[in-house]
Short mmCIF file of C-alpha atoms in Angstrom, two decimals:
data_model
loop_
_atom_site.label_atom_id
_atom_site.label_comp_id
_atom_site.label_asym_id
_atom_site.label_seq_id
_atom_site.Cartn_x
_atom_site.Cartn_y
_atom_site.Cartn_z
CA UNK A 1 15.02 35.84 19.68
CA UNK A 2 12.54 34.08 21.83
CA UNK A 3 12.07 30.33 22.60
CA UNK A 4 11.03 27.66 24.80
CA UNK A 5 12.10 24.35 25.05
CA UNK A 6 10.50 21.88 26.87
CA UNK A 7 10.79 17.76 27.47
CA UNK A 8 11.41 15.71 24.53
CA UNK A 9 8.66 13.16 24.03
CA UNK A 10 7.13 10.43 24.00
CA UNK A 11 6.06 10.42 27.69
CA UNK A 12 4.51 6.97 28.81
CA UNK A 13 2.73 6.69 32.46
CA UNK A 14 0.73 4.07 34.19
CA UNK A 15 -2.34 5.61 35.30
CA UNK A 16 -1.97 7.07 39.01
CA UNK A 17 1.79 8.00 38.59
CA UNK A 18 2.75 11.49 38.67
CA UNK A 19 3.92 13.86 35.40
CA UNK A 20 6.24 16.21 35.10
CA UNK A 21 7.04 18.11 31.79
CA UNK A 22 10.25 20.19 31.94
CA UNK A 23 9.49 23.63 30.21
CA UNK A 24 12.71 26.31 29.69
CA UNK A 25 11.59 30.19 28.01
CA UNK A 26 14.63 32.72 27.22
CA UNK A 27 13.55 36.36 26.04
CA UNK A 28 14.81 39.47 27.34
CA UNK A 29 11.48 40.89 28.05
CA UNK A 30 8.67 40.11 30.57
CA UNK A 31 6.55 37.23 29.17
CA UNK A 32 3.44 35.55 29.98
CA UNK A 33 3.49 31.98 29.91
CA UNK A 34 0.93 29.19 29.42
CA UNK A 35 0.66 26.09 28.67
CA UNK A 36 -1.54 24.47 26.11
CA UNK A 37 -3.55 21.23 25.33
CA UNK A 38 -3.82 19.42 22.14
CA UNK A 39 -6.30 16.33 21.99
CA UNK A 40 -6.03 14.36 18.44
CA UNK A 41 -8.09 16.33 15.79
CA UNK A 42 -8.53 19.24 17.58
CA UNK A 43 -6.31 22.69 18.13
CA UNK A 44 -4.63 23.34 21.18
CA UNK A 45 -6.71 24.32 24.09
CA UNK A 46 -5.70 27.04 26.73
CA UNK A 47 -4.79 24.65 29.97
CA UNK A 48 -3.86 27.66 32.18
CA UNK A 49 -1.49 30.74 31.80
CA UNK A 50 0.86 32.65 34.21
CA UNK A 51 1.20 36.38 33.60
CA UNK A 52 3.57 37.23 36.60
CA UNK A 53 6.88 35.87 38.12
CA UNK A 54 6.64 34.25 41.12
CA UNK A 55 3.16 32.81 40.75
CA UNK A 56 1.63 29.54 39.95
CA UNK A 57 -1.17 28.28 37.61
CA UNK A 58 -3.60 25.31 38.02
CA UNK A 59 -6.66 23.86 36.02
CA UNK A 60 -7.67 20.24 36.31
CA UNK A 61 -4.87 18.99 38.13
CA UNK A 62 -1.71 20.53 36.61
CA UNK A 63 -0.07 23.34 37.47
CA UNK A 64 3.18 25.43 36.72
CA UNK A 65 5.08 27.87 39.28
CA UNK A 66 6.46 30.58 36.68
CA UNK A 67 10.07 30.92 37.57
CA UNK A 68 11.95 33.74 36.44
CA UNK A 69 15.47 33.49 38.33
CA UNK A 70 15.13 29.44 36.71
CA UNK A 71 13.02 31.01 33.66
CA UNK A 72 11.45 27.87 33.97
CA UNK A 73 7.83 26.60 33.81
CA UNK A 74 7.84 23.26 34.59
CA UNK A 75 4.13 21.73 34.23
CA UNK A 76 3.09 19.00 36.60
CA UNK A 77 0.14 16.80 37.75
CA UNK A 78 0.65 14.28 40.86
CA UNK A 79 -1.96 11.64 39.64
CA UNK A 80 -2.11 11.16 35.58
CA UNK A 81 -5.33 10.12 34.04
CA UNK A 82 -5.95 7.71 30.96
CA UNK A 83 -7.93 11.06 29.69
CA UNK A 84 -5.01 13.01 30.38
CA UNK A 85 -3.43 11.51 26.85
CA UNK A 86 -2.61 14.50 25.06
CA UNK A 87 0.18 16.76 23.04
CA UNK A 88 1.45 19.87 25.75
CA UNK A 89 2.85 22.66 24.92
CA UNK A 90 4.45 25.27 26.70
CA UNK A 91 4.72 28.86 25.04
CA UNK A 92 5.19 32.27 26.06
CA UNK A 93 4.55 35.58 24.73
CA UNK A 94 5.76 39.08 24.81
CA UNK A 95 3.53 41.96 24.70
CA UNK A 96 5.97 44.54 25.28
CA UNK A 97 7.59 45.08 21.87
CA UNK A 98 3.97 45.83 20.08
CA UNK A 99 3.84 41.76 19.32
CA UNK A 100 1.68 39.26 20.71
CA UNK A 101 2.78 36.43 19.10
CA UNK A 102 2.61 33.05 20.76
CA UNK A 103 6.02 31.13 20.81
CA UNK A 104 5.46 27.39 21.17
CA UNK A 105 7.47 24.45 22.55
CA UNK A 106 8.30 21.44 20.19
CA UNK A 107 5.30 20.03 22.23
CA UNK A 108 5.31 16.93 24.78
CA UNK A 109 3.57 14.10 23.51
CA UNK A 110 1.88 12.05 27.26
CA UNK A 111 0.55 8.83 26.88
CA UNK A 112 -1.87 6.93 30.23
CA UNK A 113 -1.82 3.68 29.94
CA UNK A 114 -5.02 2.48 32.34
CA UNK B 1 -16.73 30.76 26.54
CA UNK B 2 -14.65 32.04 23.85
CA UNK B 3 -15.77 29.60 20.66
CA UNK B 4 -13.45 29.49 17.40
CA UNK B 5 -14.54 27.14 14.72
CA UNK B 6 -12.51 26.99 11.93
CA UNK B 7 -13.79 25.54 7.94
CA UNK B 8 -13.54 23.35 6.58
CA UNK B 9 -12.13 20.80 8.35
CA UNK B 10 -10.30 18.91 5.90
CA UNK B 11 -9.28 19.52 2.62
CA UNK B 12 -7.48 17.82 -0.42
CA UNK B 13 -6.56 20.11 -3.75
CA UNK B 14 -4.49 19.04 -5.93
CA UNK B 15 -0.90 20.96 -6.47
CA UNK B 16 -0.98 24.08 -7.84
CA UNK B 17 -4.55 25.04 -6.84
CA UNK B 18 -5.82 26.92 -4.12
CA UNK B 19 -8.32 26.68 -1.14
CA UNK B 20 -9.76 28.72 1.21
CA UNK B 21 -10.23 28.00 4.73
CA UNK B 22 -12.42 30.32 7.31
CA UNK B 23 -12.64 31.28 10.87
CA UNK B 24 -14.96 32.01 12.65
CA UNK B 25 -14.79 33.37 16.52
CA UNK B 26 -18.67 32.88 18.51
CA UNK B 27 -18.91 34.46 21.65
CA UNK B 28 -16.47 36.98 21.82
CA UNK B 29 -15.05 39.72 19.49
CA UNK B 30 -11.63 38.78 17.63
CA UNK B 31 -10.08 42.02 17.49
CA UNK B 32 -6.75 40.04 16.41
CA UNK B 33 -6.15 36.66 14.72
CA UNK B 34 -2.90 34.91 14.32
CA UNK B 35 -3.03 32.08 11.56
CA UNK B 36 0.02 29.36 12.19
CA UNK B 37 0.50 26.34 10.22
CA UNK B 38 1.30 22.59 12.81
CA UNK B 39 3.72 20.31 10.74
CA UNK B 40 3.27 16.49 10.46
CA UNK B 41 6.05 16.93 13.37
CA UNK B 42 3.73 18.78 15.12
CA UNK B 43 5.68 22.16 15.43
CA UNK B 44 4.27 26.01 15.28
CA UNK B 45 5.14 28.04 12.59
CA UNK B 46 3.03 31.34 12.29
CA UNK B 47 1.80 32.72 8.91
CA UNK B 48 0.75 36.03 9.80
CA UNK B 49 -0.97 38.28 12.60
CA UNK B 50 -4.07 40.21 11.62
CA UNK B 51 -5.69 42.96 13.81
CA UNK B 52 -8.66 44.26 12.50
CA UNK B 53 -7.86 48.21 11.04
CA UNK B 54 -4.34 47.59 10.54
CA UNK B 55 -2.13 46.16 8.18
CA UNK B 56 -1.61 42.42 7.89
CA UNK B 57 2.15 41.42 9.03
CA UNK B 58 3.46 38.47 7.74
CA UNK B 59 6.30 36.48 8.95
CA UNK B 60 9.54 36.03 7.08
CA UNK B 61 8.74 32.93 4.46
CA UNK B 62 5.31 33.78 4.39
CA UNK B 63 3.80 36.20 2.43
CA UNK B 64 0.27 38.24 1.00
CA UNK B 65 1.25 36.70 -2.49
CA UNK B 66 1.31 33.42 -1.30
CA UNK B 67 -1.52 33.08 2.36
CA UNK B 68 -3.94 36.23 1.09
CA UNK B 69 -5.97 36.80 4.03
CA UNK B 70 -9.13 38.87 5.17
CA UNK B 71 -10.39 40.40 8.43
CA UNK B 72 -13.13 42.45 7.59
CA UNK B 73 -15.33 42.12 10.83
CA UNK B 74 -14.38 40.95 14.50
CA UNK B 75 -16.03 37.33 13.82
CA UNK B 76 -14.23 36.46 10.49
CA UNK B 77 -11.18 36.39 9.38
CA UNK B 78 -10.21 33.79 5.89
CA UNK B 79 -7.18 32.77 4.51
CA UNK B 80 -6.24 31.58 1.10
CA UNK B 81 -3.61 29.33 0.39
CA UNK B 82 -2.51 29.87 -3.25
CA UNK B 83 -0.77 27.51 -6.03
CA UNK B 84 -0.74 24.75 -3.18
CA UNK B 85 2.21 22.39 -3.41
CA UNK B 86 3.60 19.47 -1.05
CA UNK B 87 5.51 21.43 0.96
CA UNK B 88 2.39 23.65 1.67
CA UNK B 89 0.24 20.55 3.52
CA UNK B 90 -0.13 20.74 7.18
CA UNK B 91 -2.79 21.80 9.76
CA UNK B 92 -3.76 25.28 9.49
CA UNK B 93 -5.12 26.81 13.14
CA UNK B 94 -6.57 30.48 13.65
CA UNK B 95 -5.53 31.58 16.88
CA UNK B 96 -8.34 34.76 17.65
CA UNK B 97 -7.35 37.04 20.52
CA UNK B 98 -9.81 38.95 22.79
CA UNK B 99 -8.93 42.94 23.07
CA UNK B 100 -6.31 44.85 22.53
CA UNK B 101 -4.06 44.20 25.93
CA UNK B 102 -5.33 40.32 26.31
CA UNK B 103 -2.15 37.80 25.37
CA UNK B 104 -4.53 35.09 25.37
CA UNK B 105 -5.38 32.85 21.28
CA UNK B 106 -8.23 30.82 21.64
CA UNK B 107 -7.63 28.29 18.55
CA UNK B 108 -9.76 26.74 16.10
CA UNK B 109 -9.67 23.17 15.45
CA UNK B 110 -7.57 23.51 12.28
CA UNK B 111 -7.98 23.08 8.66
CA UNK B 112 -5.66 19.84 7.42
CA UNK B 113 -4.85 20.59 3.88
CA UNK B 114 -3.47 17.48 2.05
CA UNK B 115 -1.91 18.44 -1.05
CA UNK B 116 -2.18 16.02 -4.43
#
C-alpha cells in the first residue's frame, strides 16, 4: 500500500540556521502531496500542497519541489524561526482509486532555540 | 477561510462509557469528513471516511459498532466512541474536505479523550 516516510525526529536548530526535513512517498498511482503543521494543542494545519510532478510549493518560508523520478518531497526553509517550533508532517493522497484518504508521515518534531 | 472546530476539547470518561465528540466545519461546505485518531506517539491512524449520501467506510480495526458516527448536513458530522477503554485514549481530529474532486482536510483541533 501507500506510505511516506520522512526524517526521524527530534530536530534541534539555532535560530537563523537552515531546515531540511527529508520526506520519501511510494504508491503506484499519481498522488498529491502536502505537507502539514501541527502547533501543541491544535490539529495539523495545511502548510502548502503539491498536486503535480515537477513543481514546487511555498508558504511562509518553506517549500518542497515534488519529485517523482526521487518520489521525494523534501521540505525546507533557509532561515528557521523560534515560531517555527512545530510537529511536520508530510502525507500524500491518492484520488484515483475512489479514496481520498490522507496518508501521514511519522511526523518531524523541529525545535528553534532563539 | 475554511474553519473546523471540533467539541469538546477535552474529555475524561471513565472505562467502559462512552462520549461523543462533534465537528463542526464554518465557512465552507464539508461534503466529506475523515475522522483519524493521533497516538501519544503522535502517529495517524484513520477511523473512518464519511461523505455525506453515502455509506460510512470504516477502516480495518475500526468499526460502526464501536466509532458510530453521523453526517446528516454539510456542517456536522459526530462521532461516538463506545464502551471506552485505555487503549481507546488519544486525540481524535475531523479532517472535513471541500467538494467532491478537492484532496485537501482542513482539521479540527482535536478532541483528547483520556480514559479512567
Amino acid at each position: 500500500g501507500d506510505s511516506v516516510t520522512q526524517t526521524e525526529g527530534p530536530v534541534t536548530l539555532s535560530e537563523g540556521t537552515s531546515l531540511t526535513v527529508n520526506c520519501s512517498y511510494e504508491t503506484k498511482q499519481y498522488p498529491t502531496l502536502f505537507w502539514y503543521v501541527q502547533y501543541p494543542g491544535e490539529g495539523p494545519q495545511l502548510l502548502f500542497k503539491v498536486p503535480k510532478a515537477n513543481e514546487k510549493g511555498s508558504n511562509r518560508g518553506f517549500e518542497a519541489t515534488y519529485n517523482k523520478e526521487a518520489t521525494s518531497f523534501h521540505l525546507q526553509k533557509a532561515s528557521v524561526q523560534e515560531s517555527d517550533s512545530a510537529v511536520y508532517y508530510c502525507a500524500l493522497s491518492d484520488g484515483s482509486s475512489g479514496s481520498w484518504q490522507l496518508i501521514f508521515g511519522s511526523g518531524t518534531q523541529l525545535t528553534v532555540m532563539p | 477561510g475554511a474553519l473546523v472546530y471540533q467539541y469538546p476539547r477535552r474529555t475524561i470518561c471513565k472505562s467502559g462509557t462512552s462520549m461523543r465528540m462533534e465537528c463542526q466545519a464554518v465557512g465552507f461546505q464539508a461534503t466529506s469528513v475523515a475522522w483519524y485518531r493521533q497516538s501519544p506517539q503522535k502517529t495517524f491512524e484513520l477511523i473512518a471516511l464519511s461523505t455525506v449520501n453515502s455509506a460510512i467506510k470504516y477502516e480495518q480495526n475500526f468499526t460502526q459498532e464501536k466509532f458510530p458516527i453521523s453526517h446528516p448536513n454539510l456542517s456536522f458530522s459526530s462521532m461516538t466512541v463506545l464502551n471506552a477503554y485505555l487503549e481507546d485514549r488519544g486525540l481524535y481530529l475531523c479532517g472535513a474536505r471541500v467538494g467532491i474532486n478537492q484532496d485537501t482536510q482542513y482539521f479540527g483541533p482535536g478532541t483528547r479523550l483520556l480514559v479512567l
